[in-house]
PDB file of C-alpha atoms in Angstrom:
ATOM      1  CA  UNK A   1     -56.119  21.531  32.595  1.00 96.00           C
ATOM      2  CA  UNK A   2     -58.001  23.374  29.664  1.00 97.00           C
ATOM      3  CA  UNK A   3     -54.969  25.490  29.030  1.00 98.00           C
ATOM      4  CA  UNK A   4     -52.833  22.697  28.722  1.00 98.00           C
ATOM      5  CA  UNK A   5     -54.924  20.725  26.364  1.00 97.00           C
ATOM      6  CA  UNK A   6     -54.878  23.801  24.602  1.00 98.00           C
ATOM      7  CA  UNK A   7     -51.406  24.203  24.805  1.00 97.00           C
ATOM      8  CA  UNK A   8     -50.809  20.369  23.564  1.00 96.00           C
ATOM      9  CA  UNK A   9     -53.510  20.267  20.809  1.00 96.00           C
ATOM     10  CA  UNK A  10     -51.731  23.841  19.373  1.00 96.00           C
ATOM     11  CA  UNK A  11     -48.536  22.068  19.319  1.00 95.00           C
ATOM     12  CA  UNK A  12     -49.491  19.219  17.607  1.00 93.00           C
ATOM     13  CA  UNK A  13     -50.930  21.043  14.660  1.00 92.00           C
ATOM     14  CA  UNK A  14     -47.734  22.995  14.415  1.00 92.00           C
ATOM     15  CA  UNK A  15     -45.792  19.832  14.497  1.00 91.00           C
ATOM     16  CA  UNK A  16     -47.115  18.692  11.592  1.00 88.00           C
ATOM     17  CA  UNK A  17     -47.413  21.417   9.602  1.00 85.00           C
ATOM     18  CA  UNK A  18     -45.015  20.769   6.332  1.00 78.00           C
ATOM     19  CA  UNK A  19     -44.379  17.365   7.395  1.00 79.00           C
ATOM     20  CA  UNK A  20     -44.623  14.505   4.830  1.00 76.00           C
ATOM     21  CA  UNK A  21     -44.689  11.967   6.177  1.00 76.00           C
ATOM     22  CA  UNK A  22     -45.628  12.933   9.742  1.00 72.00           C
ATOM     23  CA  UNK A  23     -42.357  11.070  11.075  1.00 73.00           C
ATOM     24  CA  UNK A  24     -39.867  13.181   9.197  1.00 80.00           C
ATOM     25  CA  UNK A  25     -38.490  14.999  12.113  1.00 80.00           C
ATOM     26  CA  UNK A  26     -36.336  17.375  10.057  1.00 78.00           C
ATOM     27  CA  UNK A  27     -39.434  19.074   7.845  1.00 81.00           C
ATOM     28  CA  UNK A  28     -41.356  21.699   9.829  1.00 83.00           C
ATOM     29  CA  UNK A  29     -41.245  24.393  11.824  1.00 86.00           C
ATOM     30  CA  UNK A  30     -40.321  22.343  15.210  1.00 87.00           C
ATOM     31  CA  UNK A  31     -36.522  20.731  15.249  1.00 80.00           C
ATOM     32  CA  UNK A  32     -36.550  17.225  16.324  1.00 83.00           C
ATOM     33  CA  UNK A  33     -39.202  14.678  17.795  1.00 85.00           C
ATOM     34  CA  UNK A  34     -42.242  15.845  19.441  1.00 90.00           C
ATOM     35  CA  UNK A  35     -43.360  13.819  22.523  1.00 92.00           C
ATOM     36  CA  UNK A  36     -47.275  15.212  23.526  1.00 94.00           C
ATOM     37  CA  UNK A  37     -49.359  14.193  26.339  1.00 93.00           C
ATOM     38  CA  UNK A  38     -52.980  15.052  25.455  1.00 92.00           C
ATOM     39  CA  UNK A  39     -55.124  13.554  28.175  1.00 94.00           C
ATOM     40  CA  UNK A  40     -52.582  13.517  30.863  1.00 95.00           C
ATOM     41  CA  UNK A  41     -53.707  16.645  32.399  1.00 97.00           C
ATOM     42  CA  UNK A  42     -55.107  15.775  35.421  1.00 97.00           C
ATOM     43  CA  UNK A  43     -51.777  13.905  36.458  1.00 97.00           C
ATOM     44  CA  UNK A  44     -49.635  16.723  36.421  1.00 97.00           C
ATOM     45  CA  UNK A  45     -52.320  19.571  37.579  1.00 98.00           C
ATOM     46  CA  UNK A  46     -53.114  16.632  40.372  1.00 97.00           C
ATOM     47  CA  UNK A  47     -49.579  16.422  41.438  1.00 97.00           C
ATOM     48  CA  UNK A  48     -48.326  20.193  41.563  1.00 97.00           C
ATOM     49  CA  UNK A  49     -51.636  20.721  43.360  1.00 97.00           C
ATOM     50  CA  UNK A  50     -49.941  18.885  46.515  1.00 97.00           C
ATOM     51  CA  UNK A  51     -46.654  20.448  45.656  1.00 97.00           C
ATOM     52  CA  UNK A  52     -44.931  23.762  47.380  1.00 97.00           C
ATOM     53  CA  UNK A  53     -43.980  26.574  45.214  1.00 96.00           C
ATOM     54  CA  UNK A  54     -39.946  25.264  46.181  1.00 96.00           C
ATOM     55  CA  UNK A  55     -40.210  21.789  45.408  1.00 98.00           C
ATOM     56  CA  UNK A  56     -38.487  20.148  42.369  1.00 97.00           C
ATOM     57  CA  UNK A  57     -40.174  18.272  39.517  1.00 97.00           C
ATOM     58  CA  UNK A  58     -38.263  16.074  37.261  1.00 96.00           C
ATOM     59  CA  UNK A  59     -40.163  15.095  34.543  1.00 96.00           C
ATOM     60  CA  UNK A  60     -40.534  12.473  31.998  1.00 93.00           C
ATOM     61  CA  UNK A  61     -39.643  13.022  28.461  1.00 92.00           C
ATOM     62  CA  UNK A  62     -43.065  13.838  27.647  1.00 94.00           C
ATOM     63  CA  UNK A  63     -42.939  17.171  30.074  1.00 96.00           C
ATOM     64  CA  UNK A  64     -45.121  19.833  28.784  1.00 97.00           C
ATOM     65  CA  UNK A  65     -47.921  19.147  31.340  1.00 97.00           C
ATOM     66  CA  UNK A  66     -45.740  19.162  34.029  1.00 98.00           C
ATOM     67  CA  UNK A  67     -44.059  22.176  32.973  1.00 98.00           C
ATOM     68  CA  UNK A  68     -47.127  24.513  32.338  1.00 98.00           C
ATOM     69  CA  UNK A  69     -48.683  22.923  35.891  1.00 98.00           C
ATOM     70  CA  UNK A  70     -45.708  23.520  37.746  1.00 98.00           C
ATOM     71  CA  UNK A  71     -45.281  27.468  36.536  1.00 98.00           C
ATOM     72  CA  UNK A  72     -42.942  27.176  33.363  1.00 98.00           C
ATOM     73  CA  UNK A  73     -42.803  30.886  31.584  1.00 98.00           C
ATOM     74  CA  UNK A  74     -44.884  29.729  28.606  1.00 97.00           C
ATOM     75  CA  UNK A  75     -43.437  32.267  26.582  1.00 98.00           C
ATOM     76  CA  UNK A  76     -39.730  30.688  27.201  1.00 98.00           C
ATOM     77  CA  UNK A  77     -41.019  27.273  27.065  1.00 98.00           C
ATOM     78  CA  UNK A  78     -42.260  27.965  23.510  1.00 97.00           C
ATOM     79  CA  UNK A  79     -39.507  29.435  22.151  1.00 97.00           C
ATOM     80  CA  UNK A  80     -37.580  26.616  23.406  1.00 96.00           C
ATOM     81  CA  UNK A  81     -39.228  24.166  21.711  1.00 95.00           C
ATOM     82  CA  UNK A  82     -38.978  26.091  18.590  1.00 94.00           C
ATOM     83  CA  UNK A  83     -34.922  26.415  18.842  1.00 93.00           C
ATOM     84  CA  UNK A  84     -35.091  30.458  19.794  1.00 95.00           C
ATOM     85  CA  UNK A  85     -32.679  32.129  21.561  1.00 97.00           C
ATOM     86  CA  UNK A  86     -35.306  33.154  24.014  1.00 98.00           C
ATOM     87  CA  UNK A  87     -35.781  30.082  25.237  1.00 98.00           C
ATOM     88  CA  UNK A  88     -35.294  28.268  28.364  1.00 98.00           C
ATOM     89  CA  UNK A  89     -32.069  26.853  27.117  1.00 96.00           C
ATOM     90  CA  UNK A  90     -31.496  29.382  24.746  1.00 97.00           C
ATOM     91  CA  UNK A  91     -32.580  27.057  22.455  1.00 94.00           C
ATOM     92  CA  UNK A  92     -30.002  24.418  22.822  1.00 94.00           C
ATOM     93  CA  UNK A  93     -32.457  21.674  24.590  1.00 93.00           C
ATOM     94  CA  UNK A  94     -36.317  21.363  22.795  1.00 92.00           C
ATOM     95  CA  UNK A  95     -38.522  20.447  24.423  1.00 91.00           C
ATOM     96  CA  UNK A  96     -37.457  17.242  26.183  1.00 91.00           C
ATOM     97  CA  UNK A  97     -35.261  18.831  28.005  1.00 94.00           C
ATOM     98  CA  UNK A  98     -36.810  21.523  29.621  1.00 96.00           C
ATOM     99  CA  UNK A  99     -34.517  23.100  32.404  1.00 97.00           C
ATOM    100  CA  UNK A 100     -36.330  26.146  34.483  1.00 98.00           C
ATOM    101  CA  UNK A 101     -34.788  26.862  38.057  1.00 97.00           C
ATOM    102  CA  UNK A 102     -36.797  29.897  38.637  1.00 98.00           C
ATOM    103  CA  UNK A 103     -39.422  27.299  39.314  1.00 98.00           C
ATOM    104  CA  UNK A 104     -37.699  24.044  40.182  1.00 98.00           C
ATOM    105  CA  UNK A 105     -38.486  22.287  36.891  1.00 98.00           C
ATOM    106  CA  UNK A 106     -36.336  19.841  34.634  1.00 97.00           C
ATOM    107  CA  UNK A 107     -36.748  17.350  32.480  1.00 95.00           C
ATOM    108  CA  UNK A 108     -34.820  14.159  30.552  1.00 93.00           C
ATOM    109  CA  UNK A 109     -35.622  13.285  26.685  1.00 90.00           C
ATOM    110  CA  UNK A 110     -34.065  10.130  28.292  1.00 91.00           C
ATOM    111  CA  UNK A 111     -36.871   7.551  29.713  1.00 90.00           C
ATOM    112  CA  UNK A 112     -35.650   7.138  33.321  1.00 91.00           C
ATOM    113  CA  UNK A 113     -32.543   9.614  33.037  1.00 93.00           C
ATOM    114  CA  UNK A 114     -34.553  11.959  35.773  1.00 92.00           C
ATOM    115  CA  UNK A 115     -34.582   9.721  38.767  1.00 94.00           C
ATOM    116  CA  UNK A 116     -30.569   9.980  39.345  1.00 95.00           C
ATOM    117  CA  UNK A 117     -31.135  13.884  39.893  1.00 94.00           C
ATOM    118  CA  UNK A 118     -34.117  13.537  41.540  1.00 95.00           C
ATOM    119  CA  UNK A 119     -32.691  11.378  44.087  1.00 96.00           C
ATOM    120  CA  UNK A 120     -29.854  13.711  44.653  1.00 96.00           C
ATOM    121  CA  UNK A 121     -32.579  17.201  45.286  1.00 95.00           C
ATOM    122  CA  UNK A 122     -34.326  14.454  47.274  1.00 96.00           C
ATOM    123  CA  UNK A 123     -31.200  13.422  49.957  1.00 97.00           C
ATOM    124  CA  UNK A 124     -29.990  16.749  49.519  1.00 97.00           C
ATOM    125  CA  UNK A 125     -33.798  18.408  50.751  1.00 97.00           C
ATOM    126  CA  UNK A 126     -33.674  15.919  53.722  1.00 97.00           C
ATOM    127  CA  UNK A 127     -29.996  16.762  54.621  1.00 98.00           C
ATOM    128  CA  UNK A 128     -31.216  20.955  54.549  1.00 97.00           C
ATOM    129  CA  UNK A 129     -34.857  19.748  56.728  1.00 96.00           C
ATOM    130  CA  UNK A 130     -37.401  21.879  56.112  1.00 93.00           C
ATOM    131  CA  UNK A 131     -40.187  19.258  54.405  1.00 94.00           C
ATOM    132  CA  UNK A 132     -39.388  20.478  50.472  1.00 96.00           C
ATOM    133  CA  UNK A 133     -39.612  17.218  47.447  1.00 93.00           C
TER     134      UNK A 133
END
């Protein structure tokens, strides 16, 4: 949880940084909206707690918790965010839209866009057996 506070509270303060105002979404050195979760910690370390290693997580569009809980490269996930080349997506997605498969992990900018795939891993884990979510 402390590493994802501190993971949240260092991307805020790089959000802002040569933003005036705060809502210009162009100005800085982060492309695009930012969407934190500070405080929501125990949620998402609560929930991959009672998670396998091979289940899926499809997460809101506020999915950085999520992501460093369930195993996201932080590394990749940063320079995602940042529109790198090295990131997740190459750069192509920010950070609502967060796509790892090495650990099972993706995410809509879209409120409500995840259930439609997460319906589909669901009926398709149930159709292979083996208990995965």
């Amino acid at each position: 949880m402390c590493l994802i506070r501190r993971y949240e509270d260092r991307m805020a303060e790089i959000y802002t940084e040569g933003k005036s105002p705060l809502f210009s979404i162009a100005a800085g050195p982060v492309p695009g909206e930012m969407h934190l979760a500070a405080g929501q910690e125990p949620v998402a370390v609560g929930v991959m707690a009672h998670l396998r290693p091979d289940d899926a997580v499809t997460a809101p569009h506020r999915p950085h918790h999520f992501a460093i809980a369930k195993g996201v490269d932080l590394r990749r996930m940063t320079a995602e965010i940042f529109g790198r080349t090295t990131g997740l997506s190459h750069g192509k997605g920010g950070h609502m839209h967060l796509f790892d498969p090495s650990v099972h992990f993706s995410c809509s900018g879209i409120v409500g866009a995840g259930f439609p795939p997460a319906v589909g891993a669901a009926l398709a884990f149930k159709r292979q057996g083996g208990g995965r979510v």
